[in-house]
Short mmCIF file of C-alpha atoms in Angstrom, two decimals:
data_model
loop_
_atom_site.label_atom_id
_atom_site.label_comp_id
_atom_site.label_asym_id
_atom_site.label_seq_id
_atom_site.Cartn_x
_atom_site.Cartn_y
_atom_site.Cartn_z
CA GLU S 13 80.21 91.61 83.33
CA ALA S 14 82.61 94.39 84.12
CA ASP S 15 81.14 97.84 84.89
CA ILE S 16 83.77 100.01 83.28
CA TYR S 17 83.09 102.01 80.22
CA GLN S 18 85.12 103.82 77.66
CA THR S 19 84.10 106.37 75.11
CA PRO S 20 84.42 106.81 72.25
CA ARG S 21 85.15 103.40 70.96
CA TYR S 22 86.54 104.65 67.72
CA LEU S 23 87.81 108.09 66.90
CA VAL S 24 89.44 109.53 63.78
CA ILE S 25 90.87 113.09 64.12
CA GLY S 26 93.23 115.49 62.40
CA THR S 27 96.64 116.42 63.69
CA GLY S 28 96.75 119.12 66.31
CA LYS S 29 93.21 118.51 67.68
CA LYS S 30 92.65 118.13 71.41
CA ILE S 31 90.84 115.01 72.43
CA THR S 32 89.67 113.48 75.67
CA LEU S 33 89.11 109.72 76.14
CA GLU S 34 86.57 109.06 78.78
CA CYS S 35 86.72 106.22 81.31
CA SER S 36 84.13 105.54 83.99
CA GLN S 37 83.67 102.64 86.41
CA THR S 38 80.76 101.92 88.83
CA MET S 39 82.60 99.40 91.05
CA GLY S 40 83.91 101.95 93.49
CA HIS S 41 87.58 100.92 92.70
CA ASP S 42 90.30 103.05 94.03
CA LYS S 43 92.99 102.17 91.48
CA MET S 44 92.67 103.05 87.83
CA TYR S 45 94.95 102.66 84.94
CA TRP S 46 95.51 103.72 81.34
CA TYR S 47 97.36 101.37 78.90
CA GLN S 48 98.45 101.94 75.36
CA GLN S 49 98.35 98.75 73.26
CA ASP S 50 100.55 98.62 70.21
CA PRO S 51 99.83 96.56 67.10
CA GLY S 52 102.11 93.81 68.46
CA MET S 53 99.51 93.53 71.34
CA GLU S 54 101.92 94.43 74.11
CA LEU S 55 100.48 96.62 76.86
CA HIS S 56 102.22 99.73 77.96
CA LEU S 57 101.20 101.53 81.17
CA ILE S 58 100.99 105.34 80.55
CA HIS S 59 99.07 106.54 83.65
CA TYR S 60 97.59 105.27 86.95
CA SER S 61 95.80 106.52 89.93
CA TYR S 62 95.66 105.29 93.55
CA GLY S 63 92.49 107.30 94.22
CA VAL S 64 90.96 110.77 94.06
CA ASN S 65 93.47 113.57 93.42
CA SER S 66 96.35 111.02 92.87
CA THR S 67 97.89 110.56 89.40
CA GLU S 68 101.15 109.02 88.40
CA LYS S 69 103.04 108.44 85.05
CA GLY S 70 103.63 104.96 83.98
CA ASP S 71 106.47 103.26 82.21
CA LEU S 72 105.85 104.53 78.77
CA SER S 73 106.55 108.19 78.17
CA SER S 74 103.26 109.80 77.02
CA GLU S 75 102.30 113.35 75.95
CA SER S 76 98.82 112.75 77.49
CA THR S 77 97.54 113.95 80.81
CA VAL S 78 94.98 112.42 83.23
CA SER S 79 92.80 113.67 86.09
CA ARG S 80 91.01 111.96 88.96
CA ILE S 81 88.55 114.35 90.48
CA ARG S 82 85.92 111.69 91.17
CA THR S 83 86.51 107.98 92.11
CA GLU S 84 84.50 106.72 89.17
CA HIS S 85 86.04 108.90 86.46
CA PHE S 86 89.48 108.82 84.92
CA PRO S 87 89.75 110.75 81.65
CA LEU S 88 92.81 110.90 79.48
CA THR S 89 93.58 114.02 77.45
CA LEU S 90 95.78 114.70 74.45
CA GLU S 91 96.27 118.48 74.05
CA SER S 92 97.53 118.20 70.50
CA ALA S 93 97.11 114.87 68.72
CA ARG S 94 99.79 113.61 66.39
CA PRO S 95 99.91 110.57 64.04
CA SER S 96 102.27 108.89 66.50
CA HIS S 97 99.38 108.80 69.04
CA THR S 98 97.45 106.47 66.75
CA SER S 99 96.80 103.35 68.96
CA GLN S 100 94.40 101.45 71.05
CA TYR S 101 93.87 102.92 74.60
CA LEU S 102 92.55 100.61 77.31
CA CYS S 103 91.33 101.77 80.75
CA ALA S 104 91.23 99.39 83.77
CA SER S 105 90.38 99.51 87.41
CA ARG S 106 90.82 97.27 90.37
CA ASN S 107 90.33 97.04 94.15
CA THR S 108 92.77 94.50 95.58
CA GLY S 109 92.62 91.70 93.04
CA GLU S 110 92.35 91.45 89.35
CA LEU S 111 92.04 94.26 86.83
CA PHE S 112 88.77 94.99 85.09
CA PHE S 113 89.15 96.44 81.62
CA GLY S 114 86.97 98.61 79.44
CA GLU S 115 86.49 97.71 75.76
CA GLY S 116 89.12 100.23 74.61
CA SER S 117 89.20 103.37 72.48
CA ARG S 118 90.86 103.10 69.13
CA LEU S 119 92.34 106.37 68.15
CA THR S 120 93.53 107.32 64.61
CA VAL S 121 95.24 110.59 63.97
CA LEU S 122 95.52 111.62 60.38
CA GLY E 8 111.71 94.31 89.54
CA ASP E 9 108.89 92.05 88.70
CA SER E 10 108.66 90.53 85.25
CA VAL E 11 106.63 88.06 83.27
CA THR E 12 107.84 86.03 80.19
CA GLN E 13 105.47 84.18 78.08
CA MET E 14 105.88 82.24 74.77
CA GLU E 15 105.81 84.14 71.65
CA GLY E 16 102.97 83.62 69.18
CA PRO E 17 101.24 83.08 67.08
CA VAL E 18 100.25 79.64 68.17
CA THR E 19 98.35 77.92 65.50
CA LEU E 20 96.31 74.83 66.24
CA SER E 21 93.54 72.68 64.76
CA GLU E 22 90.23 72.39 66.62
CA GLU E 23 90.28 69.75 69.49
CA ALA E 24 94.18 70.08 69.80
CA PHE E 25 95.81 70.36 73.18
CA LEU E 26 96.99 73.83 74.15
CA THR E 27 99.89 74.95 76.37
CA ILE E 28 101.06 78.56 76.59
CA ASN E 29 104.07 78.87 78.77
CA CYS E 30 104.43 81.54 81.31
CA THR E 31 107.33 82.18 83.82
CA TYR E 32 107.66 85.05 86.26
CA THR E 33 110.22 86.84 88.46
CA ALA E 34 108.95 88.46 91.62
CA THR E 35 109.83 88.73 95.31
CA GLY E 36 107.58 87.32 97.85
CA TYR E 37 104.25 85.66 96.95
CA PRO E 38 102.60 87.35 94.00
CA SER E 39 99.12 86.59 92.72
CA LEU E 40 99.06 85.27 89.07
CA PHE E 41 96.48 85.82 86.31
CA TRP E 42 95.71 84.91 82.88
CA TYR E 43 93.61 87.39 80.83
CA VAL E 44 92.15 86.87 77.39
CA GLN E 45 91.48 89.53 74.73
CA TYR E 46 89.02 88.65 71.98
CA PRO E 47 89.28 90.65 68.70
CA GLY E 48 88.03 94.22 69.10
CA GLU E 49 87.58 93.99 72.88
CA GLY E 50 89.48 94.78 76.08
CA LEU E 51 91.05 92.18 78.19
CA GLN E 52 88.98 90.04 80.60
CA LEU E 53 90.10 87.83 83.47
CA LEU E 54 90.26 84.15 82.45
CA LEU E 55 91.61 82.65 85.70
CA LYS E 56 93.81 83.41 88.64
CA ALA E 57 95.70 81.87 91.47
CA THR E 58 96.84 83.59 94.65
CA LYS E 59 99.14 81.10 96.37
CA ALA E 60 101.60 78.24 95.53
CA ASP E 61 100.02 75.10 94.26
CA ASP E 62 96.63 76.73 93.58
CA LYS E 63 95.00 75.73 90.39
CA GLY E 64 92.90 78.35 88.49
CA SER E 65 90.35 77.08 86.08
CA ASN E 66 87.64 78.46 83.79
CA LYS E 67 85.93 77.63 80.50
CA GLY E 68 88.11 74.42 80.32
CA PHE E 69 91.39 76.31 80.78
CA GLU E 70 93.62 75.53 83.64
CA ALA E 71 96.87 76.91 85.14
CA THR E 72 98.76 75.81 88.29
CA TYR E 73 100.86 78.22 90.44
CA ARG E 74 104.27 76.53 90.65
CA LYS E 75 106.57 78.41 93.00
CA GLU E 76 109.44 76.00 92.54
CA THR E 77 109.62 76.65 88.85
CA THR E 78 108.15 80.19 89.01
CA SER E 79 105.66 79.21 86.34
CA PHE E 80 101.97 79.51 85.63
CA HIS E 81 101.45 77.71 82.22
CA LEU E 82 98.02 77.83 80.61
CA GLU E 83 96.58 74.59 79.29
CA LYS E 84 93.36 73.42 77.66
CA GLY E 85 92.72 69.91 76.64
CA SER E 86 90.66 70.61 73.51
CA VAL E 87 90.54 73.96 71.94
CA GLN E 88 87.71 75.41 69.89
CA VAL E 89 87.68 77.99 67.07
CA SER E 90 85.98 80.46 69.52
CA ASP E 91 89.16 80.22 71.78
CA SER E 92 91.10 82.19 69.10
CA ALA E 93 92.24 85.28 71.00
CA VAL E 94 95.31 86.95 72.65
CA TYR E 95 96.20 85.54 76.01
CA PHE E 96 98.15 87.58 78.60
CA CYS E 97 99.93 86.19 81.76
CA ALA E 98 100.20 88.76 84.52
CA LEU E 99 101.15 89.09 88.17
CA LYS E 100 100.45 91.39 91.01
CA GLY E 101 103.25 91.69 93.48
CA SER E 102 102.83 90.93 97.13
CA GLY E 103 104.78 94.01 98.29
CA GLY E 104 101.91 96.47 98.02
CA SER E 105 102.77 97.54 94.50
CA TYR E 106 99.84 99.13 92.63
CA ILE E 107 101.23 98.17 89.25
CA PRO E 108 100.35 94.84 87.72
CA THR E 109 103.02 93.35 85.46
CA PHE E 110 102.00 91.78 82.08
CA GLY E 111 103.65 89.53 79.66
CA ARG E 112 103.72 90.48 76.04
CA GLY E 113 100.79 88.41 75.03
CA THR E 114 100.42 85.23 72.92
CA SER E 115 98.08 85.06 69.94
CA LEU E 116 96.18 81.86 69.56
CA ILE E 117 94.66 80.98 66.25
CA VAL E 118 92.44 77.78 66.05
CA HIS E 119 91.44 76.40 62.68
CA PRO E 120 88.34 74.27 62.05
#
């Protein structure tokens, strides 16, 4: 059982709202990742972190931002949500081997 | 750069049929290879992995062998069940110290009773 948690699981909000998707892991992993998963299932890396105070943008351009103030916490923030941000967001972490994923946050922006 | 190519889905099978999902990769050095599974409404979870050439990963009746000569890591199962219906992702982690895993595009498997 993976010890990585995402909240909220589901969120419906209006355009222009600020939202934060939470991700926490209790495994002490240094590396954490945010993926956006489109309806066609493909995963797109939007942000990652090597450790505390390190954040990098991934392959997919995103209007979101992330922070890594504590090892266990890697929140993703959208300052002004738009309908194009409607998607499934998956958080993951790893040490040296495989990735451990949270259950995802499904965001719908009206 | 590294890349993973897996067969497009959906793959539709009857229960107890044999399953193969093809996966080939491009990478320098000696990557580690993974299969992840995503059940409806959930995140991905590791199904099996192999870290060096000729290793066979296995779990829940699924198997995949790391073939360096053909740069492949095909997923197989002898007899699928309805509960195996999910999306399967092939992935690699490069050996060059990269922090970024590389994923295939996913293959949907639908198993009918």
